[in-house]
């Protein structure tokens, strides 16, 4: 089960080990933990998306993550922990808001930005004095973090810019030959990345919307704002999470979001898809339970019911990767309500589409 490195190519064997969340084979976790403690990389499932793990306290191990993903070095990593007591060892202070949020949402899909201490190398935080911390709820992830030394840096396990992986197969497509081991825990539950909240200044700021909505956060800590840099009209402001400024989650095809009243959206997509098909282009369409049967061209995926935010989030990246496999040239997607968890869905869709939006009229 070693990841042997071939000296001629720099490539290594990538092993995929199936692991059952309800009956964890600890010999696999021990082996994976050993790789992490030795400064190597292991991909593993979390409840949100698959992560690409390395020991967050070893500068050299973090560097390997950037190399394997082709990630810009100014884009900081999230440090994953497995118990609350470990938090104080990597930050200067644990504010009351962090304690309350941890109590309410950890383990779970929430990442908090806090001020880092000297234990966390700048390689892990992309040169920043703050550190992103999350305690995931996946039992496989928690066991691995514990075995790997307690502090595991883990971005989503995709090549930089591509849709995040929700299946081990997605990780294998992007990371084969680059890492020694992938733990295959099956399909993840949530399907999009954690909510990120910055607690380092004044009013808590959501830097990336996710499963934990603004309302859920407000119920626990009062006023919470969304990073103005995430709002499209506010293009003068840059997003505070360095990762949110890059084109991201993107399929290979050119993608457009079509907005408007559902009937008009279907009509517009049918017209556009018809024109493209005539010119020999292969078209992909993201439709919903309510509309999927009304599309007349291309490959149509049903992402869920229009009101089913969680189902839509769960299916989004899988569908984008299916389109990559089927080699479509252009994708038209319906757009969804921009509230609750729909805010996270629309944030990812807009980024996947590089903010190309068509009004259906
Ligand atoms: O659900 C998740 O959060 C997954 C799983 C694997 O846990 N991880 C994940 O990591 O999505 P990644 O690296 O793909 O996204 C981390 C985001 C990036 O946008 C990054 O810029 C931001 O968090 N971030 C990390 N540290 C930060 C910091 N100190 N200040 C501001 N933003 C930060
Ligand atoms: Mg990512």
CSV table of C-alpha atoms and ligand atoms in Angstrom, one decimal:
chain,number,residue,atom,x,y,z
A,1,UNK,CA,0.0,0.0,0.0
A,2,UNK,CA,2.9,2.3,-0.5
A,3,UNK,CA,2.9,5.3,-2.8
A,4,UNK,CA,6.2,4.6,-4.6
A,5,UNK,CA,7.7,7.4,-6.5
A,6,UNK,CA,9.1,6.8,-9.9
A,7,UNK,CA,12.4,8.8,-10.0
A,8,UNK,CA,12.2,9.2,-13.8
A,9,UNK,CA,8.8,10.9,-13.9
A,10,UNK,CA,8.2,12.3,-10.4
A,11,UNK,CA,4.8,10.5,-10.6
A,12,UNK,CA,3.7,8.0,-7.9
A,13,UNK,CA,1.3,5.2,-7.6
A,14,UNK,CA,-2.0,6.4,-6.2
A,15,UNK,CA,-3.8,3.9,-4.1
A,16,UNK,CA,-7.5,4.1,-3.4
A,17,UNK,CA,-8.7,2.4,-0.2
A,18,UNK,CA,-12.4,1.9,0.4
A,19,UNK,CA,-13.4,2.8,4.0
A,20,UNK,CA,-16.8,2.4,5.7
A,21,UNK,CA,-17.8,5.3,7.9
A,22,UNK,CA,-19.9,3.0,10.1
A,23,UNK,CA,-17.3,0.4,10.4
A,24,UNK,CA,-13.9,2.1,10.1
A,25,UNK,CA,-10.9,-0.2,9.4
A,26,UNK,CA,-8.4,1.4,11.7
A,27,UNK,CA,-5.4,-0.3,10.0
A,28,UNK,CA,-6.1,2.0,7.0
A,29,UNK,CA,-6.4,5.0,9.2
A,30,UNK,CA,-3.1,4.2,10.9
A,31,UNK,CA,-1.4,3.9,7.6
A,32,UNK,CA,-2.9,7.1,6.3
A,33,UNK,CA,-2.0,8.9,9.6
A,34,UNK,CA,1.6,7.7,9.1
A,35,UNK,CA,1.8,9.2,5.6
A,36,UNK,CA,0.5,12.5,7.1
A,37,UNK,CA,2.9,12.5,10.0
A,38,UNK,CA,5.8,11.8,7.5
A,39,UNK,CA,4.8,15.0,5.7
A,40,UNK,CA,2.9,13.3,2.8
A,41,UNK,CA,-0.6,13.8,1.3
A,42,UNK,CA,-3.8,11.8,1.8
A,43,UNK,CA,-7.2,12.6,0.3
A,44,UNK,CA,-10.2,11.9,2.5
A,45,UNK,CA,-13.9,12.4,2.6
A,46,UNK,CA,-15.5,15.0,4.8
A,47,UNK,CA,-19.3,15.7,5.0
A,48,UNK,CA,-18.9,18.7,2.6
A,49,UNK,CA,-16.4,17.6,-0.1
A,50,UNK,CA,-13.3,15.5,-0.3
A,51,UNK,CA,-10.2,17.2,1.2
A,52,UNK,CA,-6.5,16.9,0.3
A,53,UNK,CA,-4.8,16.5,3.7
A,54,UNK,CA,-1.3,17.3,4.9
A,55,UNK,CA,0.1,18.1,8.4
A,56,UNK,CA,-0.7,21.8,8.8
A,57,UNK,CA,2.2,22.4,11.2
A,58,UNK,CA,4.9,21.2,8.7
A,59,UNK,CA,5.7,23.9,6.2
A,60,UNK,CA,7.0,21.4,3.7
A,61,UNK,CA,3.9,19.3,3.9
A,62,UNK,CA,1.7,22.3,3.1
A,63,UNK,CA,3.9,23.2,0.2
A,64,UNK,CA,3.1,19.8,-1.3
A,65,UNK,CA,-0.6,20.6,-1.3
A,66,UNK,CA,-0.1,23.7,-3.4
A,67,UNK,CA,2.1,21.7,-5.8
A,68,UNK,CA,-0.4,18.8,-6.2
A,69,UNK,CA,-3.3,21.1,-6.8
A,70,UNK,CA,-1.5,23.8,-8.8
A,71,UNK,CA,-2.9,26.2,-6.3
A,72,UNK,CA,-1.7,29.9,-6.1
A,73,UNK,CA,0.5,30.2,-3.1
A,74,UNK,CA,-1.4,33.2,-1.7
A,75,UNK,CA,-4.5,31.1,-1.2
A,76,UNK,CA,-4.6,29.9,2.4
A,77,UNK,CA,-5.6,26.4,3.6
A,78,UNK,CA,-8.2,25.4,6.2
A,79,UNK,CA,-6.8,23.6,9.2
A,80,UNK,CA,-9.0,20.7,10.3
A,81,UNK,CA,-9.1,19.7,14.0
A,82,UNK,CA,-10.8,16.8,15.8
A,83,UNK,CA,-11.5,18.3,19.3
A,84,UNK,CA,-12.2,21.7,20.8
A,85,UNK,CA,-9.2,21.6,23.2
A,86,UNK,CA,-6.8,21.6,20.2
A,87,UNK,CA,-8.1,25.0,18.9
A,88,UNK,CA,-6.3,27.1,21.5
A,89,UNK,CA,-3.0,25.6,20.5
A,90,UNK,CA,-3.0,27.3,17.1
A,91,UNK,CA,-4.6,30.7,17.7
A,92,UNK,CA,-3.8,33.7,19.8
A,93,UNK,CA,-7.2,33.8,21.4
A,94,UNK,CA,-10.5,32.0,21.2
A,95,UNK,CA,-13.2,34.7,21.2
A,96,UNK,CA,-16.6,34.1,22.8
A,97,UNK,CA,-18.3,34.2,19.4
A,98,UNK,CA,-16.0,31.3,18.3
A,99,UNK,CA,-16.9,29.3,21.4
A,100,UNK,CA,-20.7,29.8,20.8
A,101,UNK,CA,-20.4,28.9,17.1
A,102,UNK,CA,-18.3,25.8,17.9
A,103,UNK,CA,-20.9,24.8,20.4
A,104,UNK,CA,-23.7,25.2,17.9
A,105,UNK,CA,-22.1,23.9,14.7
A,106,UNK,CA,-19.0,21.8,15.4
A,107,UNK,CA,-18.3,19.2,14.4
A,108,UNK,CA,-19.8,20.3,11.1
A,109,UNK,CA,-19.6,22.4,7.9
A,110,UNK,CA,-18.4,25.7,9.5
A,111,UNK,CA,-15.0,27.2,9.1
A,112,UNK,CA,-13.9,30.1,11.4
A,113,UNK,CA,-11.1,32.6,10.7
A,114,UNK,CA,-9.1,33.5,13.8
A,115,UNK,CA,-5.7,35.0,14.5
A,116,UNK,CA,-3.0,32.4,14.2
A,117,UNK,CA,-0.1,31.8,16.6
A,118,UNK,CA,3.5,31.0,15.8
A,119,UNK,CA,2.9,27.3,15.6
A,120,UNK,CA,1.1,27.6,12.2
A,121,UNK,CA,3.5,28.2,9.4
A,122,UNK,CA,2.9,30.9,6.8
A,123,UNK,CA,3.0,28.2,4.2
A,124,UNK,CA,-0.3,27.0,5.6
A,125,UNK,CA,-2.0,30.4,5.8
A,126,UNK,CA,-0.7,31.7,2.4
A,127,UNK,CA,1.3,34.4,4.3
A,128,UNK,CA,-1.7,35.6,6.4
A,129,UNK,CA,-1.6,36.2,10.1
A,130,UNK,CA,-5.0,34.6,10.4
A,131,UNK,CA,-5.9,30.9,10.2
A,132,UNK,CA,-9.1,29.1,9.0
A,133,UNK,CA,-10.1,26.3,11.3
A,134,UNK,CA,-12.8,23.7,11.0
A,135,UNK,CA,-13.9,20.6,12.9
A,136,UNK,CA,-15.6,18.3,10.3
A,137,UNK,CA,-18.3,15.8,11.4
A,138,UNK,CA,-17.3,12.9,9.1
A,139,UNK,CA,-16.1,10.1,11.4
A,140,UNK,CA,-13.5,9.1,8.8
A,141,UNK,CA,-12.1,12.6,8.7
A,142,UNK,CA,-12.1,12.9,12.5
A,143,UNK,CA,-10.2,9.6,12.9
A,144,UNK,CA,-7.7,10.6,10.3
A,145,UNK,CA,-7.1,14.0,11.9
A,146,UNK,CA,-6.5,12.4,15.3
A,147,UNK,CA,-4.1,9.8,13.8
A,148,UNK,CA,-2.3,12.4,11.6
A,149,UNK,CA,-1.3,14.5,14.6
A,150,UNK,CA,-4.4,16.7,15.2
A,151,UNK,CA,-3.9,19.6,12.7
A,152,UNK,CA,-4.6,18.7,9.1
A,153,UNK,CA,-4.6,21.3,6.4
A,154,UNK,CA,-7.1,20.3,3.7
A,155,UNK,CA,-8.3,22.2,0.7
A,156,UNK,CA,-10.9,20.6,-1.5
A,157,UNK,CA,-9.1,17.7,-3.3
A,158,UNK,CA,-9.5,19.0,-6.9
A,159,UNK,CA,-7.0,20.5,-9.3
A,160,UNK,CA,-7.1,24.3,-8.6
A,161,UNK,CA,-10.1,25.9,-10.4
A,162,UNK,CA,-12.0,22.7,-11.1
A,163,UNK,CA,-15.3,21.6,-9.3
A,164,UNK,CA,-14.7,20.2,-5.8
A,165,UNK,CA,-14.8,16.4,-5.6
A,166,UNK,CA,-17.9,14.8,-4.1
A,167,UNK,CA,-16.8,11.2,-4.9
A,168,UNK,CA,-13.4,9.5,-4.6
A,169,UNK,CA,-13.5,8.9,-8.3
A,170,UNK,CA,-13.4,12.7,-8.8
A,171,UNK,CA,-10.3,12.9,-6.6
A,172,UNK,CA,-8.6,10.2,-8.6
A,173,UNK,CA,-9.3,12.0,-11.9
A,174,UNK,CA,-7.5,15.1,-10.6
A,175,UNK,CA,-4.8,13.6,-8.3
A,176,UNK,CA,-3.8,10.3,-9.9
A,177,UNK,CA,0.1,10.1,-9.9
A,178,UNK,CA,0.3,13.1,-7.5
A,179,UNK,CA,-0.5,11.6,-4.2
A,180,UNK,CA,0.0,8.2,-2.6
A,181,UNK,CA,-3.4,7.5,-1.1
A,182,UNK,CA,-7.1,8.3,-1.4
A,183,UNK,CA,-9.6,7.1,1.2
A,184,UNK,CA,-12.8,6.3,-0.6
A,185,UNK,CA,-15.7,6.8,1.8
A,186,UNK,CA,-18.3,7.0,-0.9
A,187,UNK,CA,-20.4,10.0,-1.9
A,188,UNK,CA,-20.2,13.0,0.5
A,189,UNK,CA,-23.5,14.2,2.1
A,190,UNK,CA,-23.6,17.9,1.6
A,191,UNK,CA,-21.7,18.4,-1.7
A,192,UNK,CA,-20.5,22.0,-1.4
A,193,UNK,CA,-17.8,23.5,0.8
A,194,UNK,CA,-18.2,24.7,4.4
A,195,UNK,CA,-19.5,28.2,5.3
A,196,UNK,CA,-16.5,30.5,6.2
A,197,UNK,CA,-17.0,33.1,8.9
A,198,UNK,CA,-14.3,35.7,9.8
A,199,UNK,CA,-14.2,36.5,13.5
A,200,UNK,CA,-11.1,38.6,13.5
A,201,UNK,CA,-12.6,42.0,13.3
A,202,UNK,CA,-15.8,43.7,14.5
A,203,UNK,CA,-18.9,42.2,13.0
A,204,UNK,CA,-18.6,38.6,12.0
A,205,UNK,CA,-18.3,38.4,8.2
A,206,UNK,CA,-19.3,35.5,6.0
A,207,UNK,CA,-16.5,35.1,3.4
A,208,UNK,CA,-18.0,32.0,1.7
A,209,UNK,CA,-21.7,31.0,2.0
A,210,UNK,CA,-22.4,27.3,2.7
A,211,UNK,CA,-24.7,24.9,4.4
A,212,UNK,CA,-24.7,26.9,7.6
A,213,UNK,CA,-26.7,30.0,6.5
A,214,UNK,CA,-26.4,33.6,7.7
A,215,UNK,CA,-29.7,33.2,9.6
A,216,UNK,CA,-28.4,30.1,11.4
A,217,UNK,CA,-25.2,32.1,12.4
A,218,UNK,CA,-27.2,35.2,13.5
A,219,UNK,CA,-29.4,33.1,15.7
A,220,UNK,CA,-26.3,32.2,17.7
A,221,UNK,CA,-24.1,35.3,17.6
A,222,UNK,CA,-26.4,38.2,16.5
A,223,UNK,CA,-25.4,40.4,13.7
A,224,UNK,CA,-23.5,38.8,10.8
A,225,UNK,CA,-22.7,40.4,7.5
A,226,UNK,CA,-21.8,38.9,4.1
A,227,UNK,CA,-18.4,40.0,2.6
A,228,UNK,CA,-19.3,42.8,0.2
A,229,UNK,CA,-16.6,41.5,-2.1
A,230,UNK,CA,-18.8,38.5,-2.9
A,231,UNK,CA,-21.6,40.7,-4.3
A,232,UNK,CA,-21.2,41.0,-8.0
A,233,UNK,CA,-22.4,44.7,-8.3
A,234,UNK,CA,-19.7,45.6,-5.8
A,235,UNK,CA,-16.9,44.8,-8.1
A,236,UNK,CA,-14.7,47.5,-6.6
A,237,UNK,CA,-14.3,45.5,-3.5
A,238,UNK,CA,-12.2,42.3,-3.5
A,239,UNK,CA,-13.4,39.2,-1.7
A,240,UNK,CA,-11.6,38.8,1.7
A,241,UNK,CA,-11.1,35.0,1.2
A,242,UNK,CA,-8.2,34.9,-1.3
A,243,UNK,CA,-9.8,31.8,-2.9
A,244,UNK,CA,-13.0,33.6,-3.7
A,245,UNK,CA,-11.3,35.9,-6.2
A,246,UNK,CA,-10.3,33.1,-8.6
A,247,UNK,CA,-12.5,31.6,-11.3
A,248,UNK,CA,-13.4,28.5,-9.6
A,249,UNK,CA,-15.6,25.3,-9.5
A,250,UNK,CA,-15.5,25.6,-13.3
A,251,UNK,CA,-16.4,22.9,-15.8
A,252,UNK,CA,-14.3,22.7,-19.0
A,253,UNK,CA,-17.2,24.0,-21.1
A,254,UNK,CA,-18.2,27.6,-21.4
A,255,UNK,CA,-21.1,28.1,-19.0
A,256,UNK,CA,-24.0,30.5,-18.8
A,257,UNK,CA,-26.7,31.1,-16.1
A,258,UNK,CA,-30.1,32.0,-17.4
A,259,UNK,CA,-32.2,34.1,-15.1
A,260,UNK,CA,-35.9,35.0,-15.1
A,261,UNK,CA,-39.3,33.5,-14.8
A,262,UNK,CA,-39.0,29.6,-15.2
A,263,UNK,CA,-41.2,29.4,-18.4
A,264,UNK,CA,-39.2,32.1,-20.1
A,265,UNK,CA,-35.9,30.5,-18.9
A,266,UNK,CA,-36.9,27.2,-20.6
A,267,UNK,CA,-37.9,29.1,-23.8
A,268,UNK,CA,-34.6,31.0,-23.9
A,269,UNK,CA,-32.5,28.0,-23.2
A,270,UNK,CA,-34.4,26.0,-25.9
A,271,UNK,CA,-33.7,28.8,-28.4
A,272,UNK,CA,-30.0,29.1,-27.5
A,273,UNK,CA,-29.4,25.4,-27.3
A,274,UNK,CA,-31.2,24.9,-30.7
A,275,UNK,CA,-28.9,27.5,-32.4
A,276,UNK,CA,-25.8,26.0,-30.9
A,277,UNK,CA,-26.8,22.5,-31.8
A,278,UNK,CA,-27.3,23.6,-35.4
A,279,UNK,CA,-23.7,24.9,-35.5
A,280,UNK,CA,-22.4,21.5,-34.4
A,281,UNK,CA,-21.9,22.4,-30.7
A,282,UNK,CA,-22.6,19.9,-28.0
A,283,UNK,CA,-24.9,21.5,-25.4
A,284,UNK,CA,-25.4,20.6,-21.7
A,285,UNK,CA,-28.4,21.9,-19.7
A,286,UNK,CA,-29.0,22.0,-15.9
A,287,UNK,CA,-32.7,21.8,-15.4
A,288,UNK,CA,-35.0,21.0,-12.5
A,289,UNK,CA,-37.7,18.5,-11.7
A,290,UNK,CA,-40.3,21.1,-12.8
A,291,UNK,CA,-38.6,21.9,-16.2
A,292,UNK,CA,-36.3,19.0,-17.3
A,293,UNK,CA,-38.9,17.4,-19.6
A,294,UNK,CA,-39.4,20.6,-21.5
A,295,UNK,CA,-35.9,20.9,-22.9
A,296,UNK,CA,-35.6,20.0,-26.6
A,297,UNK,CA,-31.9,19.8,-27.2
A,298,UNK,CA,-28.6,18.6,-25.7
A,299,UNK,CA,-27.8,16.6,-22.6
A,300,UNK,CA,-30.2,17.5,-19.8
A,301,UNK,CA,-29.4,16.9,-16.1
A,302,UNK,CA,-32.1,17.3,-13.5
A,303,UNK,CA,-30.4,18.9,-10.4
A,304,UNK,CA,-33.5,18.6,-8.1
A,305,UNK,CA,-36.7,20.5,-7.4
A,306,UNK,CA,-36.5,24.3,-7.7
A,307,UNK,CA,-37.1,24.7,-4.0
A,308,UNK,CA,-34.8,21.9,-2.9
A,309,UNK,CA,-31.7,23.9,-2.0
A,310,UNK,CA,-29.9,21.0,-0.3
A,311,UNK,CA,-30.6,18.5,-3.2
A,312,UNK,CA,-29.3,21.1,-5.7
A,313,UNK,CA,-26.2,21.7,-3.6
A,314,UNK,CA,-25.6,18.0,-3.3
A,315,UNK,CA,-25.8,17.4,-7.1
A,316,UNK,CA,-24.1,20.5,-8.5
A,317,UNK,CA,-20.4,19.5,-8.7
A,318,UNK,CA,-21.3,16.0,-9.7
A,319,UNK,CA,-23.2,17.3,-12.7
A,320,UNK,CA,-20.5,19.7,-13.7
A,321,UNK,CA,-18.0,16.8,-13.7
A,322,UNK,CA,-20.5,14.7,-15.7
A,323,UNK,CA,-20.5,17.4,-18.3
A,324,UNK,CA,-16.7,17.4,-18.5
A,325,UNK,CA,-16.9,13.6,-19.1
A,326,UNK,CA,-19.4,13.9,-21.9
A,327,UNK,CA,-17.4,16.6,-23.5
A,328,UNK,CA,-20.1,19.3,-23.9
A,329,UNK,CA,-18.9,22.7,-25.4
A,330,UNK,CA,-21.4,24.9,-23.7
A,331,UNK,CA,-23.6,24.6,-20.6
A,332,UNK,CA,-26.8,26.5,-19.8
A,333,UNK,CA,-28.0,26.4,-16.3
A,334,UNK,CA,-31.2,27.6,-14.7
A,335,UNK,CA,-30.6,29.9,-11.7
A,336,UNK,CA,-32.1,29.6,-8.2
A,337,UNK,CA,-33.3,31.6,-5.3
A,338,UNK,CA,-30.5,33.6,-3.7
A,339,UNK,CA,-31.4,33.0,0.0
A,340,UNK,CA,-30.8,30.4,2.7
A,341,UNK,CA,-28.6,27.7,1.3
A,342,UNK,CA,-29.5,28.9,-2.2
A,343,UNK,CA,-27.0,31.7,-1.5
A,344,UNK,CA,-24.2,29.1,-1.4
A,345,UNK,CA,-25.6,27.4,-4.6
A,346,UNK,CA,-25.8,30.7,-6.5
A,347,UNK,CA,-22.3,31.7,-5.3
A,348,UNK,CA,-20.8,28.5,-6.7
A,349,UNK,CA,-22.9,28.6,-9.9
A,350,UNK,CA,-21.9,32.2,-10.7
A,351,UNK,CA,-18.2,31.4,-10.2
A,352,UNK,CA,-18.5,28.3,-12.3
A,353,UNK,CA,-20.0,30.4,-15.0
A,354,UNK,CA,-17.4,33.2,-14.6
A,355,UNK,CA,-20.4,35.5,-13.9
A,356,UNK,CA,-21.9,35.0,-17.4
A,357,UNK,CA,-25.6,35.6,-16.9
A,358,UNK,CA,-28.3,35.8,-19.6
A,359,UNK,CA,-31.7,37.5,-18.8
A,360,UNK,CA,-34.6,35.4,-20.1
A,361,UNK,CA,-37.2,37.9,-21.5
B,1,LIG,O1,-15.7,22.2,3.2
B,1,LIG,C1,-14.6,22.7,3.2
B,1,LIG,O2,-14.3,23.8,3.7
B,1,LIG,C2,-13.5,21.9,2.4
B,1,LIG,C3,-13.3,20.6,3.2
B,1,LIG,C4,-12.2,19.7,2.6
B,1,LIG,O3,-13.1,20.8,4.5
B,1,LIG,N1,-12.3,22.6,2.3
B,1,LIG,C5,-12.2,23.7,1.4
B,1,LIG,O4,-11.0,24.2,1.4
B,1,LIG,O5,-13.2,24.1,0.8
B,1,LIG,P1,-10.5,25.2,0.1
B,1,LIG,O6,-9.0,25.4,0.3
B,1,LIG,O7,-10.9,24.6,-1.1
B,1,LIG,O8,-11.2,26.6,0.4
B,1,LIG,C6,-10.7,27.3,1.5
B,1,LIG,C7,-11.2,28.8,1.3
B,1,LIG,C8,-10.4,29.5,0.3
B,1,LIG,O9,-11.3,30.3,-0.4
B,1,LIG,C9,-9.4,30.3,1.1
B,1,LIG,O10,-9.0,31.5,0.4
B,1,LIG,C10,-10.2,30.6,2.3
B,1,LIG,O11,-10.9,29.4,2.6
B,1,LIG,N2,-9.3,30.9,3.5
B,1,LIG,C11,-8.5,30.0,4.1
B,1,LIG,N3,-7.8,30.6,5.1
B,1,LIG,C12,-8.2,31.9,5.1
B,1,LIG,C13,-7.9,33.1,5.9
B,1,LIG,N4,-7.0,33.0,6.9
B,1,LIG,N5,-8.5,34.2,5.6
B,1,LIG,C14,-9.4,34.3,4.6
B,1,LIG,N6,-9.8,33.2,3.9
B,1,LIG,C15,-9.2,32.1,4.1
B,2,LIG,MG1,-11.5,24.5,-3.0
